[in-house]
């Protein structure tokens, strides 16, 4: 791909003698790419809007709603206290008056950004190896069950994936147009096609670097991986490495300057990461978390097909192999940094924090499919879609979130003002579903019992009480220990689906004491009395 092709694709007219020329109408190739990207966007958006509000919120989504309901100053303070970046919650705070606070409304921003990530991934593949690579990469992001899942969750992970895709798109633009690596990204001659392309690439890279950092703290690993991709790009820029290094340092230095206000908060929050009780890091755990992202946990031929496409891109001769290694260096550097921190600080390898790895990985798979002969590539693309559709249908049939809405309705039907509900991690669900029902929950709710040592101190003299909890809460084990230690309550009802637990405990009925046997003058026990075992 040369500068003329890029100019036609982005409707940039040629520059004659330094004079600006009006942009030409978009070429047929540009229109075809726009139509295909729009098709990917609509498919991905439709999948994420399907059954968007059918399932209950889960604990992290309830936290998102509770925090977005605060005033901005309280929202920021609570985010800092809970080791979160407040950007996503501020966005949700200002969207809620327009969208509403239903389950579907809270998840709608994630659905839009998740669909946008699929469309941007199409652009990445198309820049690297043409429309077949773009279709394969975009459809994999659009149809992957893990991407659909987090595109239907009121959290920031789909937004992180979208802005990560923006950064990968910038790298793909620098790879496909080598001249853009050397041109000044913010130079005065932006009328020339080369300068315009360079400016677009470097601005996209700046946005793709800063935005994820202001959405989630673990995006630091993504930026570390980006530096690995930059090193590979520097090695490819033969004869112009000094100018590329100048542009890279300028872009990343500006990103660091824009991110610098948050750095003190990140350092303060990192001191408490080791207190976060999670499973210790192992390589098997890391592989288990990466498998859903890469579609390697699915049954059938699909994982083998994706792995074969990635390997084909890695071993392909020519520029495709060099481009593949640049994209592959990104997640590899990020995973090494994540593993080091997980070893010495706290485990950070989770599907949600590594979800963005799917973008460069599926772009590499698209490049591998595009290396095949044209007809074979089309057949492979159709086979890819044919194999992944059943897994998408299985995802919609499964329960992916705990049934908190059902449990709250059961409590509304079975409790009254004298009832007691003890909950850990469930108070936000009670608050959310209680205010959205005509029959609010009237029972007394106890959600904090840090200082109490006995269950009687928590529930008082109640004959019965309900236990509503999330298994993710660290107080669940403490509550069970208090109940066992008391020995006055027994469980009479229990329902558990996923991480949601609803139980009812009742006070044990003490058996009537038998009268102590009193011996007669001759030493025998009286009729109907039981001889005591500790007296003659």
Short mmCIF file of C-alpha atoms in Angstrom, two decimals:
data_model
loop_
_atom_site.label_atom_id
_atom_site.label_comp_id
_atom_site.label_asym_id
_atom_site.label_seq_id
_atom_site.Cartn_x
_atom_site.Cartn_y
_atom_site.Cartn_z
CA UNK A 1 0.00 0.00 0.00
CA UNK A 2 1.42 3.40 -1.03
CA UNK A 3 0.56 6.98 -0.17
CA UNK A 4 -1.77 7.26 -3.15
CA UNK A 5 -3.87 4.33 -1.97
CA UNK A 6 -4.07 5.74 1.55
CA UNK A 7 -5.00 9.14 0.16
CA UNK A 8 -7.83 7.60 -1.86
CA UNK A 9 -9.01 5.54 1.09
CA UNK A 10 -9.28 8.52 3.37
CA UNK A 11 -10.47 10.89 0.60
CA UNK A 12 -7.28 12.97 0.65
CA UNK A 13 -6.48 14.73 -2.59
CA UNK A 14 -2.91 15.07 -3.94
CA UNK A 15 -0.91 18.18 -3.29
CA UNK A 16 0.51 19.98 -6.33
CA UNK A 17 3.28 22.53 -5.72
CA UNK A 18 2.25 22.81 -2.09
CA UNK A 19 -1.23 24.13 -2.91
CA UNK A 20 -4.25 22.49 -1.27
CA UNK A 21 -6.60 20.60 -3.55
CA UNK A 22 -10.15 19.71 -2.53
CA UNK A 23 -10.55 16.12 -1.41
CA UNK A 24 -11.65 13.69 -4.10
CA UNK A 25 -14.84 11.71 -3.71
CA UNK A 26 -14.32 8.43 -1.91
CA UNK A 27 -13.19 5.69 -4.29
CA UNK A 28 -15.03 2.43 -4.88
CA UNK A 29 -12.49 0.67 -2.66
CA UNK A 30 -13.10 3.20 0.11
CA UNK A 31 -16.85 2.73 -0.14
CA UNK A 32 -16.50 -1.06 0.01
CA UNK A 33 -14.42 -0.80 3.19
CA UNK A 34 -16.95 1.59 4.72
CA UNK A 35 -19.86 -0.74 3.90
CA UNK A 36 -18.05 -3.79 5.32
CA UNK A 37 -17.08 -1.94 8.49
CA UNK A 38 -20.69 -0.77 8.90
CA UNK A 39 -21.91 -4.35 8.42
CA UNK A 40 -19.51 -5.59 11.12
CA UNK A 41 -20.71 -2.79 13.40
CA UNK A 42 -24.39 -3.66 12.92
CA UNK A 43 -23.82 -7.40 13.45
CA UNK A 44 -21.82 -6.79 16.63
CA UNK A 45 -24.32 -4.24 17.93
CA UNK A 46 -27.27 -6.53 17.25
CA UNK A 47 -25.65 -9.39 19.15
CA UNK A 48 -24.93 -7.16 22.13
CA UNK A 49 -28.39 -5.60 22.20
CA UNK A 50 -30.03 -9.03 22.10
CA UNK A 51 -31.39 -9.86 25.59
CA UNK A 52 -29.42 -6.91 26.96
CA UNK A 53 -31.69 -6.43 29.98
CA UNK A 54 -32.99 -9.95 30.43
CA UNK A 55 -30.62 -10.90 33.24
CA UNK A 56 -30.15 -9.31 36.63
CA UNK A 57 -27.27 -7.06 37.51
CA UNK A 58 -24.39 -8.76 39.23
CA UNK A 59 -22.29 -7.32 42.03
CA UNK A 60 -19.88 -5.23 39.92
CA UNK A 61 -22.73 -3.81 37.84
CA UNK A 62 -24.62 -2.92 41.01
CA UNK A 63 -21.51 -1.07 42.18
CA UNK A 64 -21.46 0.80 38.86
CA UNK A 65 -25.07 1.88 39.34
CA UNK A 66 -24.59 2.87 42.97
CA UNK A 67 -21.49 4.91 42.21
CA UNK A 68 -22.99 6.56 39.12
CA UNK A 69 -25.95 7.65 41.29
CA UNK A 70 -23.67 9.75 43.50
CA UNK A 71 -22.88 13.40 42.99
CA UNK A 72 -19.65 13.87 41.00
CA UNK A 73 -17.51 14.83 44.00
CA UNK A 74 -18.71 11.85 46.07
CA UNK A 75 -18.37 9.61 43.00
CA UNK A 76 -14.71 10.52 42.61
CA UNK A 77 -13.98 10.05 46.33
CA UNK A 78 -15.68 6.64 46.39
CA UNK A 79 -13.80 5.54 43.25
CA UNK A 80 -10.48 6.51 44.77
CA UNK A 81 -11.32 4.74 48.01
CA UNK A 82 -12.30 1.56 46.13
CA UNK A 83 -9.19 1.55 43.89
CA UNK A 84 -11.07 2.46 40.71
CA UNK A 85 -10.59 5.09 38.01
CA UNK A 86 -13.69 7.34 38.07
CA UNK A 87 -13.89 8.06 34.31
CA UNK A 88 -16.35 5.32 33.38
CA UNK A 89 -18.61 6.04 36.35
CA UNK A 90 -18.68 9.75 35.50
CA UNK A 91 -19.72 8.88 31.95
CA UNK A 92 -22.48 6.64 33.29
CA UNK A 93 -23.53 9.37 35.73
CA UNK A 94 -24.18 11.85 32.91
CA UNK A 95 -25.82 9.27 30.62
CA UNK A 96 -28.28 7.90 33.18
CA UNK A 97 -30.67 10.91 33.04
CA UNK A 98 -31.04 10.38 29.29
CA UNK A 99 -30.91 6.58 29.08
CA UNK A 100 -32.56 5.62 32.37
CA UNK A 101 -31.42 3.20 35.06
CA UNK A 102 -32.80 -0.12 33.82
CA UNK A 103 -30.48 -3.07 33.30
CA UNK A 104 -30.48 -2.53 29.53
CA UNK A 105 -29.85 1.22 29.85
CA UNK A 106 -26.89 0.70 32.19
CA UNK A 107 -25.35 -1.82 29.78
CA UNK A 108 -26.01 0.14 26.59
CA UNK A 109 -22.70 2.11 26.58
CA UNK A 110 -20.75 -1.14 26.85
CA UNK A 111 -22.75 -2.61 23.95
CA UNK A 112 -21.98 0.39 21.74
CA UNK A 113 -18.27 0.46 22.55
CA UNK A 114 -18.01 -3.31 22.17
CA UNK A 115 -19.58 -3.12 18.71
CA UNK A 116 -17.27 -0.22 17.85
CA UNK A 117 -14.26 -2.37 18.78
CA UNK A 118 -15.35 -4.97 16.23
CA UNK A 119 -15.66 -2.33 13.49
CA UNK A 120 -12.24 -0.85 14.31
CA UNK A 121 -10.73 -4.35 14.25
CA UNK A 122 -12.04 -4.73 10.71
CA UNK A 123 -10.08 -1.59 9.80
CA UNK A 124 -6.93 -3.06 11.36
CA UNK A 125 -7.13 -6.24 9.32
CA UNK A 126 -8.04 -4.37 6.13
CA UNK A 127 -5.04 -2.05 6.49
CA UNK A 128 -2.67 -4.98 7.00
CA UNK A 129 -3.87 -7.53 4.44
CA UNK A 130 -7.07 -6.45 2.73
CA UNK A 131 -10.81 -7.00 3.21
CA UNK A 132 -10.67 -10.75 3.90
CA UNK A 133 -8.30 -10.17 6.83
CA UNK A 134 -10.52 -7.35 8.02
CA UNK A 135 -13.67 -9.47 7.82
CA UNK A 136 -12.05 -12.36 9.68
CA UNK A 137 -10.67 -10.15 12.45
CA UNK A 138 -13.84 -8.07 12.80
CA UNK A 139 -16.17 -11.07 12.84
CA UNK A 140 -14.08 -12.84 15.46
CA UNK A 141 -14.38 -9.82 17.76
CA UNK A 142 -18.06 -9.42 16.93
CA UNK A 143 -18.97 -13.08 17.53
CA UNK A 144 -16.61 -14.11 20.34
CA UNK A 145 -18.72 -15.09 23.39
CA UNK A 146 -16.30 -13.39 25.80
CA UNK A 147 -16.56 -10.14 23.84
CA UNK A 148 -20.37 -10.36 23.78
CA UNK A 149 -20.44 -11.07 27.51
CA UNK A 150 -18.46 -7.97 28.47
CA UNK A 151 -20.33 -5.98 25.84
CA UNK A 152 -23.45 -6.76 27.89
CA UNK A 153 -22.01 -5.73 31.24
CA UNK A 154 -22.24 -2.31 32.89
CA UNK A 155 -18.50 -2.05 33.41
CA UNK A 156 -15.60 -0.36 31.63
CA UNK A 157 -13.99 -3.39 29.99
CA UNK A 158 -15.68 -2.99 26.58
CA UNK A 159 -14.57 0.65 26.51
CA UNK A 160 -10.99 -0.39 27.28
CA UNK A 161 -11.15 -2.86 24.38
CA UNK A 162 -12.46 -0.15 22.03
CA UNK A 163 -9.71 2.35 22.79
CA UNK A 164 -7.15 -0.46 22.66
CA UNK A 165 -8.39 -1.18 19.15
CA UNK A 166 -7.83 2.51 18.33
CA UNK A 167 -4.21 2.12 19.40
CA UNK A 168 -3.78 -1.06 17.35
CA UNK A 169 -5.32 0.75 14.37
CA UNK A 170 -2.64 3.44 14.70
CA UNK A 171 0.09 0.79 14.72
CA UNK A 172 -1.46 -0.85 11.65
CA UNK A 173 -1.45 2.53 9.89
CA UNK A 174 2.22 3.04 10.74
CA UNK A 175 2.98 -0.46 9.46
CA UNK A 176 1.09 -0.12 6.18
CA UNK A 177 2.45 3.37 5.38
CA UNK A 178 6.15 3.35 6.34
CA UNK A 179 6.56 7.02 5.37
CA UNK A 180 4.18 8.03 8.16
CA UNK A 181 6.66 6.78 10.77
CA UNK A 182 9.18 9.45 9.80
CA UNK A 183 6.95 12.47 9.11
CA UNK A 184 6.32 14.94 11.87
CA UNK A 185 3.01 14.04 13.52
CA UNK A 186 2.15 17.66 14.32
CA UNK A 187 4.04 19.48 11.60
CA UNK A 188 2.91 22.63 9.78
CA UNK A 189 2.55 20.96 6.36
CA UNK A 190 -0.58 18.97 7.04
CA UNK A 191 -1.90 19.72 3.55
CA UNK A 192 0.23 16.97 2.03
CA UNK A 193 -1.21 13.42 2.02
CA UNK A 194 1.85 11.99 3.78
CA UNK A 195 1.65 14.57 6.56
CA UNK A 196 -2.09 14.01 6.95
CA UNK A 197 -1.65 10.26 7.20
CA UNK A 198 1.16 10.69 9.72
CA UNK A 199 -0.90 13.09 11.80
CA UNK A 200 -3.87 10.68 11.80
CA UNK A 201 -1.70 7.73 12.87
CA UNK A 202 0.05 9.56 15.71
CA UNK A 203 -3.11 11.21 17.02
CA UNK A 204 -4.86 7.82 17.07
CA UNK A 205 -1.88 6.37 18.91
CA UNK A 206 -2.05 9.17 21.48
CA UNK A 207 -5.77 8.58 22.07
CA UNK A 208 -5.27 4.81 22.18
CA UNK A 209 -2.56 5.25 24.83
CA UNK A 210 -4.18 7.74 27.20
CA UNK A 211 -7.83 6.66 27.11
CA UNK A 212 -7.34 3.09 28.46
CA UNK A 213 -5.18 4.45 31.29
CA UNK A 214 -8.06 6.67 32.41
CA UNK A 215 -10.50 3.74 32.35
CA UNK A 216 -8.74 0.98 34.31
CA UNK A 217 -5.53 0.71 36.28
CA UNK A 218 -4.50 -2.57 34.66
CA UNK A 219 -4.21 -0.72 31.33
CA UNK A 220 -0.63 -0.04 32.48
CA UNK A 221 0.22 -3.51 31.17
CA UNK A 222 -1.33 -2.60 27.83
CA UNK A 223 0.93 0.47 27.60
CA UNK A 224 3.97 -1.63 28.51
CA UNK A 225 3.06 -3.97 25.68
CA UNK A 226 2.71 -0.95 23.39
CA UNK A 227 6.34 -0.08 24.07
CA UNK A 228 7.29 -3.57 22.92
CA UNK A 229 5.44 -2.97 19.65
CA UNK A 230 7.26 0.37 19.37
CA UNK A 231 10.62 -1.36 19.71
CA UNK A 232 9.72 -3.73 16.88
CA UNK A 233 8.58 -0.81 14.74
CA UNK A 234 11.87 0.94 15.43
CA UNK A 235 13.76 -2.13 14.22
CA UNK A 236 11.70 -2.14 11.00
CA UNK A 237 12.37 1.53 10.30
CA UNK A 238 15.75 1.02 8.65
CA UNK A 239 17.42 4.21 7.58
CA UNK A 240 14.97 6.39 9.50
CA UNK A 241 15.13 5.04 13.03
CA UNK A 242 16.19 8.37 14.52
CA UNK A 243 13.14 10.20 13.11
CA UNK A 244 10.80 7.41 14.16
CA UNK A 245 12.28 7.43 17.69
CA UNK A 246 11.77 11.20 17.78
CA UNK A 247 8.08 10.84 16.88
CA UNK A 248 7.54 7.93 19.26
CA UNK A 249 9.13 9.69 22.22
CA UNK A 250 7.13 12.82 21.42
CA UNK A 251 3.83 10.91 21.30
CA UNK A 252 4.46 8.78 24.38
CA UNK A 253 5.88 11.71 26.32
CA UNK A 254 2.72 13.70 25.63
CA UNK A 255 0.66 10.68 26.73
CA UNK A 256 2.67 10.49 29.96
CA UNK A 257 2.09 14.19 30.55
CA UNK A 258 -1.67 13.79 30.08
CA UNK A 259 -1.72 10.78 32.40
CA UNK A 260 0.54 12.30 35.07
CA UNK A 261 -2.35 13.69 37.23
CA UNK A 262 -3.49 10.13 37.89
CA UNK A 263 -0.08 8.61 38.67
CA UNK A 264 -0.08 9.54 42.41
CA UNK A 265 -3.49 7.92 42.84
CA UNK A 266 -2.30 4.78 41.04
CA UNK A 267 0.73 4.49 43.32
CA UNK A 268 -1.43 4.99 46.40
CA UNK A 269 -3.91 2.36 45.25
CA UNK A 270 -1.20 -0.15 44.34
CA UNK A 271 -0.19 -0.38 48.01
CA UNK A 272 -3.48 -2.14 48.77
CA UNK A 273 -3.49 -4.55 45.82
CA UNK A 274 -1.72 -7.23 47.84
CA UNK A 275 -4.65 -7.25 50.31
CA UNK A 276 -7.00 -8.20 47.52
CA UNK A 277 -7.82 -11.83 48.33
CA UNK A 278 -7.59 -13.73 45.05
CA UNK A 279 -6.18 -17.03 43.86
CA UNK A 280 -2.36 -16.98 43.73
CA UNK A 281 -0.84 -16.62 40.29
CA UNK A 282 0.11 -19.74 38.38
CA UNK A 283 0.84 -20.25 34.72
CA UNK A 284 -2.10 -22.64 34.51
CA UNK A 285 -4.39 -19.93 35.90
CA UNK A 286 -3.07 -17.47 33.32
CA UNK A 287 -3.69 -19.98 30.53
CA UNK A 288 -7.22 -20.64 31.81
CA UNK A 289 -7.95 -16.90 31.74
CA UNK A 290 -6.53 -16.43 28.24
CA UNK A 291 -8.41 -19.38 26.74
CA UNK A 292 -11.86 -17.69 26.58
CA UNK A 293 -10.32 -14.56 25.08
CA UNK A 294 -8.65 -16.52 22.28
CA UNK A 295 -11.63 -18.91 21.80
CA UNK A 296 -9.40 -21.80 22.86
CA UNK A 297 -11.87 -23.01 25.51
CA UNK A 298 -14.54 -23.90 22.95
CA UNK A 299 -15.15 -27.39 21.67
CA UNK A 300 -14.83 -28.50 18.07
CA UNK A 301 -12.61 -27.33 15.23
CA UNK A 302 -12.87 -23.60 15.92
CA UNK A 303 -9.91 -23.31 18.36
CA UNK A 304 -7.72 -25.28 15.96
CA UNK A 305 -8.73 -23.09 13.04
CA UNK A 306 -7.95 -19.87 14.94
CA UNK A 307 -4.61 -21.25 16.15
CA UNK A 308 -3.70 -22.40 12.62
CA UNK A 309 -4.52 -18.97 11.20
CA UNK A 310 -2.29 -17.28 13.79
CA UNK A 311 0.57 -19.70 13.08
CA UNK A 312 0.20 -19.14 9.34
CA UNK A 313 0.59 -15.40 9.85
CA UNK A 314 3.63 -15.92 12.08
CA UNK A 315 5.52 -18.06 9.55
CA UNK A 316 4.33 -16.23 6.41
CA UNK A 317 7.18 -14.80 4.33
CA UNK A 318 7.60 -11.16 3.45
CA UNK A 319 6.21 -8.07 5.17
CA UNK A 320 3.22 -9.98 6.61
CA UNK A 321 5.52 -11.84 9.03
CA UNK A 322 7.19 -8.62 10.16
CA UNK A 323 3.80 -6.98 10.72
CA UNK A 324 2.64 -10.04 12.63
CA UNK A 325 5.59 -9.92 15.00
CA UNK A 326 4.97 -6.25 15.72
CA UNK A 327 1.36 -7.01 16.70
CA UNK A 328 2.39 -10.16 18.60
CA UNK A 329 4.99 -8.26 20.64
CA UNK A 330 2.22 -6.12 22.11
CA UNK A 331 0.37 -8.82 24.11
CA UNK A 332 3.59 -10.74 24.81
CA UNK A 333 5.26 -7.79 26.56
CA UNK A 334 2.02 -7.03 28.39
CA UNK A 335 1.65 -10.63 29.62
CA UNK A 336 5.22 -10.73 30.89
CA UNK A 337 4.68 -7.51 32.85
CA UNK A 338 1.37 -8.81 34.19
CA UNK A 339 3.00 -12.08 35.27
CA UNK A 340 5.79 -10.26 37.13
CA UNK A 341 3.33 -8.10 39.06
CA UNK A 342 1.11 -11.13 39.74
CA UNK A 343 4.06 -13.03 41.18
CA UNK A 344 5.23 -10.31 43.55
CA UNK A 345 2.11 -8.24 44.27
CA UNK A 346 -1.32 -9.68 43.50
CA UNK A 347 -2.87 -11.76 40.77
CA UNK A 348 -3.90 -9.57 37.82
CA UNK A 349 -4.59 -12.23 35.20
CA UNK A 350 -8.33 -12.11 34.62
CA UNK A 351 -10.43 -12.36 31.50
CA UNK A 352 -11.85 -8.88 32.01
CA UNK A 353 -8.45 -7.20 32.43
CA UNK A 354 -6.86 -9.02 29.46
CA UNK A 355 -9.89 -8.81 27.16
CA UNK A 356 -8.14 -6.32 24.84
CA UNK A 357 -5.62 -8.99 23.79
CA UNK A 358 -8.29 -10.36 21.44
CA UNK A 359 -7.89 -7.35 19.12
CA UNK A 360 -4.23 -7.88 18.06
CA UNK A 361 -4.63 -11.67 18.27
CA UNK A 362 -7.65 -11.78 15.95
CA UNK A 363 -5.99 -9.24 13.63
CA UNK A 364 -3.07 -11.68 13.33
CA UNK A 365 -5.52 -14.51 12.63
CA UNK A 366 -7.10 -12.38 9.89
CA UNK A 367 -3.69 -11.81 8.32
CA UNK A 368 -3.10 -15.56 8.33
CA UNK A 369 -6.42 -16.27 6.59
CA UNK A 370 -5.67 -13.58 4.00
CA UNK A 371 -2.40 -15.35 3.13
CA UNK A 372 -4.38 -18.26 1.72
CA UNK A 373 -5.47 -18.34 -1.93
CA UNK A 374 -8.51 -16.14 -2.50
CA UNK A 375 -11.14 -18.87 -2.75
CA UNK A 376 -9.64 -20.91 0.07
CA UNK A 377 -9.54 -17.77 2.22
CA UNK A 378 -13.22 -17.10 1.58
CA UNK A 379 -14.10 -20.72 2.41
CA UNK A 380 -12.06 -20.49 5.62
CA UNK A 381 -13.86 -17.28 6.54
CA UNK A 382 -17.27 -18.89 5.98
CA UNK A 383 -16.19 -21.95 7.97
CA UNK A 384 -15.08 -19.69 10.79
CA UNK A 385 -18.51 -18.08 10.98
CA UNK A 386 -20.27 -21.45 10.65
CA UNK A 387 -18.26 -22.90 13.56
CA UNK A 388 -18.64 -19.95 15.94
CA UNK A 389 -22.40 -19.37 15.54
CA UNK A 390 -23.41 -22.46 17.64
CA UNK A 391 -21.22 -21.18 20.50
CA UNK A 392 -22.95 -17.81 20.31
CA UNK A 393 -26.34 -19.54 20.54
CA UNK A 394 -25.10 -21.56 23.53
CA UNK A 395 -24.00 -18.34 25.22
CA UNK A 396 -27.52 -16.88 25.00
CA UNK A 397 -29.06 -20.07 26.39
CA UNK A 398 -26.81 -20.09 29.46
CA UNK A 399 -27.28 -18.04 32.62
CA UNK A 400 -24.28 -15.73 32.76
CA UNK A 401 -25.33 -13.63 35.77
CA UNK A 402 -26.80 -14.50 39.19
CA UNK A 403 -30.62 -14.14 39.54
CA UNK A 404 -30.64 -11.25 42.04
CA UNK A 405 -33.88 -9.87 40.62
CA UNK A 406 -35.63 -13.18 41.35
CA UNK A 407 -34.23 -13.34 44.88
CA UNK A 408 -35.33 -9.79 45.73
CA UNK A 409 -38.84 -10.57 44.47
CA UNK A 410 -38.93 -13.68 46.66
CA UNK A 411 -37.93 -11.59 49.69
CA UNK A 412 -40.61 -9.02 48.89
CA UNK A 413 -43.22 -11.80 48.87
CA UNK A 414 -42.05 -13.59 52.04
CA UNK A 415 -40.87 -10.87 54.41
CA UNK A 416 -42.50 -8.10 56.42
CA UNK A 417 -41.43 -5.28 58.71
CA UNK A 418 -40.40 -7.66 61.49
CA UNK A 419 -38.14 -9.72 59.21
CA UNK A 420 -34.36 -9.44 59.23
CA UNK A 421 -32.15 -9.77 56.16
CA UNK A 422 -28.41 -10.17 56.56
CA UNK A 423 -26.37 -9.57 53.43
CA UNK A 424 -22.77 -9.27 52.34
CA UNK A 425 -22.19 -7.68 48.99
CA UNK A 426 -25.94 -7.69 48.40
CA UNK A 427 -26.96 -4.33 49.83
CA UNK A 428 -26.51 -2.68 46.44
CA UNK A 429 -28.88 -5.18 44.83
CA UNK A 430 -31.42 -4.53 47.56
CA UNK A 431 -31.11 -0.78 46.99
CA UNK A 432 -31.36 -1.08 43.20
CA UNK A 433 -34.32 -3.46 42.94
CA UNK A 434 -36.14 -2.10 45.97
CA UNK A 435 -36.54 1.41 44.57
CA UNK A 436 -37.69 0.08 41.18
CA UNK A 437 -40.64 -1.93 42.52
CA UNK A 438 -44.17 -0.99 43.53
CA UNK A 439 -43.90 -3.20 46.64
CA UNK A 440 -40.62 -2.16 48.27
CA UNK A 441 -38.75 -4.39 50.65
CA UNK A 442 -39.86 -3.48 54.18
CA UNK A 443 -37.65 -5.85 56.17
CA UNK A 444 -34.71 -4.64 58.26
CA UNK A 445 -31.49 -5.13 56.35
CA UNK A 446 -28.10 -5.61 58.01
CA UNK A 447 -25.12 -5.32 55.69
CA UNK A 448 -22.28 -4.33 58.03
CA UNK A 449 -21.19 -6.54 60.92
CA UNK A 450 -17.46 -5.96 61.12
CA UNK A 451 -17.39 -5.49 64.89
CA UNK A 452 -19.93 -8.10 65.93
CA UNK A 453 -18.55 -11.44 67.05
CA UNK A 454 -21.83 -13.31 67.58
CA UNK A 455 -24.74 -13.84 65.23
CA UNK A 456 -27.07 -12.75 68.06
CA UNK A 457 -25.44 -9.33 67.99
CA UNK A 458 -26.34 -9.07 64.29
CA UNK A 459 -29.94 -10.35 64.22
CA UNK A 460 -30.95 -9.67 67.83
CA UNK A 461 -33.67 -11.95 69.21
CA UNK A 462 -35.14 -12.78 65.80
CA UNK A 463 -36.61 -16.26 65.51
CA UNK A 464 -35.81 -16.33 61.79
CA UNK A 465 -33.61 -14.34 59.46
CA UNK A 466 -32.65 -14.37 55.78
CA UNK A 467 -29.14 -14.57 54.41
CA UNK A 468 -28.63 -12.86 51.02
CA UNK A 469 -25.05 -12.90 49.83
CA UNK A 470 -22.62 -13.07 46.99
CA UNK A 471 -20.02 -15.79 47.16
CA UNK A 472 -17.46 -13.23 45.99
CA UNK A 473 -17.79 -11.38 49.30
CA UNK A 474 -15.03 -11.91 51.85
CA UNK A 475 -17.58 -11.77 54.70
CA UNK A 476 -19.37 -14.95 53.64
CA UNK A 477 -16.95 -17.28 55.45
CA UNK A 478 -17.06 -15.08 58.53
CA UNK A 479 -20.86 -15.25 58.65
CA UNK A 480 -20.90 -19.03 58.34
CA UNK A 481 -18.38 -19.29 61.15
CA UNK A 482 -20.58 -17.12 63.37
CA UNK A 483 -23.63 -19.32 62.67
CA UNK A 484 -21.74 -22.53 63.43
CA UNK A 485 -20.31 -21.09 66.61
CA UNK A 486 -23.72 -20.01 67.82
CA UNK A 487 -25.39 -23.45 67.38
CA UNK A 488 -28.77 -21.79 67.88
CA UNK A 489 -29.84 -21.55 64.25
CA UNK A 490 -30.30 -24.07 61.50
CA UNK A 491 -30.80 -23.54 57.81
CA UNK A 492 -34.35 -24.28 56.65
CA UNK A 493 -34.20 -22.89 53.11
CA UNK A 494 -31.42 -22.44 50.57
CA UNK A 495 -31.25 -21.45 46.92
CA UNK A 496 -28.06 -20.84 44.99
CA UNK A 497 -27.48 -20.06 41.34
CA UNK A 498 -24.09 -18.85 40.26
CA UNK A 499 -22.61 -16.49 42.82
CA UNK A 500 -25.98 -15.58 44.39
CA UNK A 501 -27.02 -17.32 47.63
CA UNK A 502 -30.35 -16.93 49.42
CA UNK A 503 -30.91 -18.86 52.66
CA UNK A 504 -33.25 -18.74 55.63
CA UNK A 505 -32.21 -19.66 59.16
CA UNK A 506 -34.56 -20.52 62.04
CA UNK A 507 -33.87 -20.82 65.73
CA UNK A 508 -33.51 -24.40 66.86
CA UNK A 509 -36.27 -25.74 69.11
CA UNK A 510 -34.79 -26.89 72.44
CA UNK A 511 -36.19 -30.31 73.55
CA UNK A 512 -38.02 -30.44 76.89
CA UNK A 513 -35.75 -31.53 79.71
CA UNK A 514 -36.58 -34.79 81.37
CA UNK A 515 -36.92 -34.70 85.17
CA UNK A 516 -33.86 -35.86 87.02
CA UNK A 517 -34.30 -39.29 88.67
CA UNK A 518 -34.41 -39.22 92.44
CA UNK A 519 -33.50 -42.46 94.19
CA UNK A 520 -35.90 -44.03 96.70
CA UNK A 521 -34.78 -44.95 100.23
CA UNK A 522 -33.88 -48.44 99.03
CA UNK A 523 -31.64 -47.00 96.27
CA UNK A 524 -33.87 -47.79 93.24
CA UNK A 525 -35.15 -45.13 90.83
CA UNK A 526 -38.74 -43.96 90.98
CA UNK A 527 -41.09 -45.29 88.26
CA UNK A 528 -41.06 -43.13 85.06
CA UNK A 529 -37.83 -41.40 85.97
CA UNK A 530 -34.51 -41.86 84.24
CA UNK A 531 -31.47 -42.72 86.28
CA UNK A 532 -28.78 -40.09 86.01
CA UNK A 533 -25.55 -41.43 84.60
CA UNK A 534 -23.30 -39.29 86.78
CA UNK A 535 -24.81 -40.22 90.14
CA UNK A 536 -25.21 -43.60 91.89
#
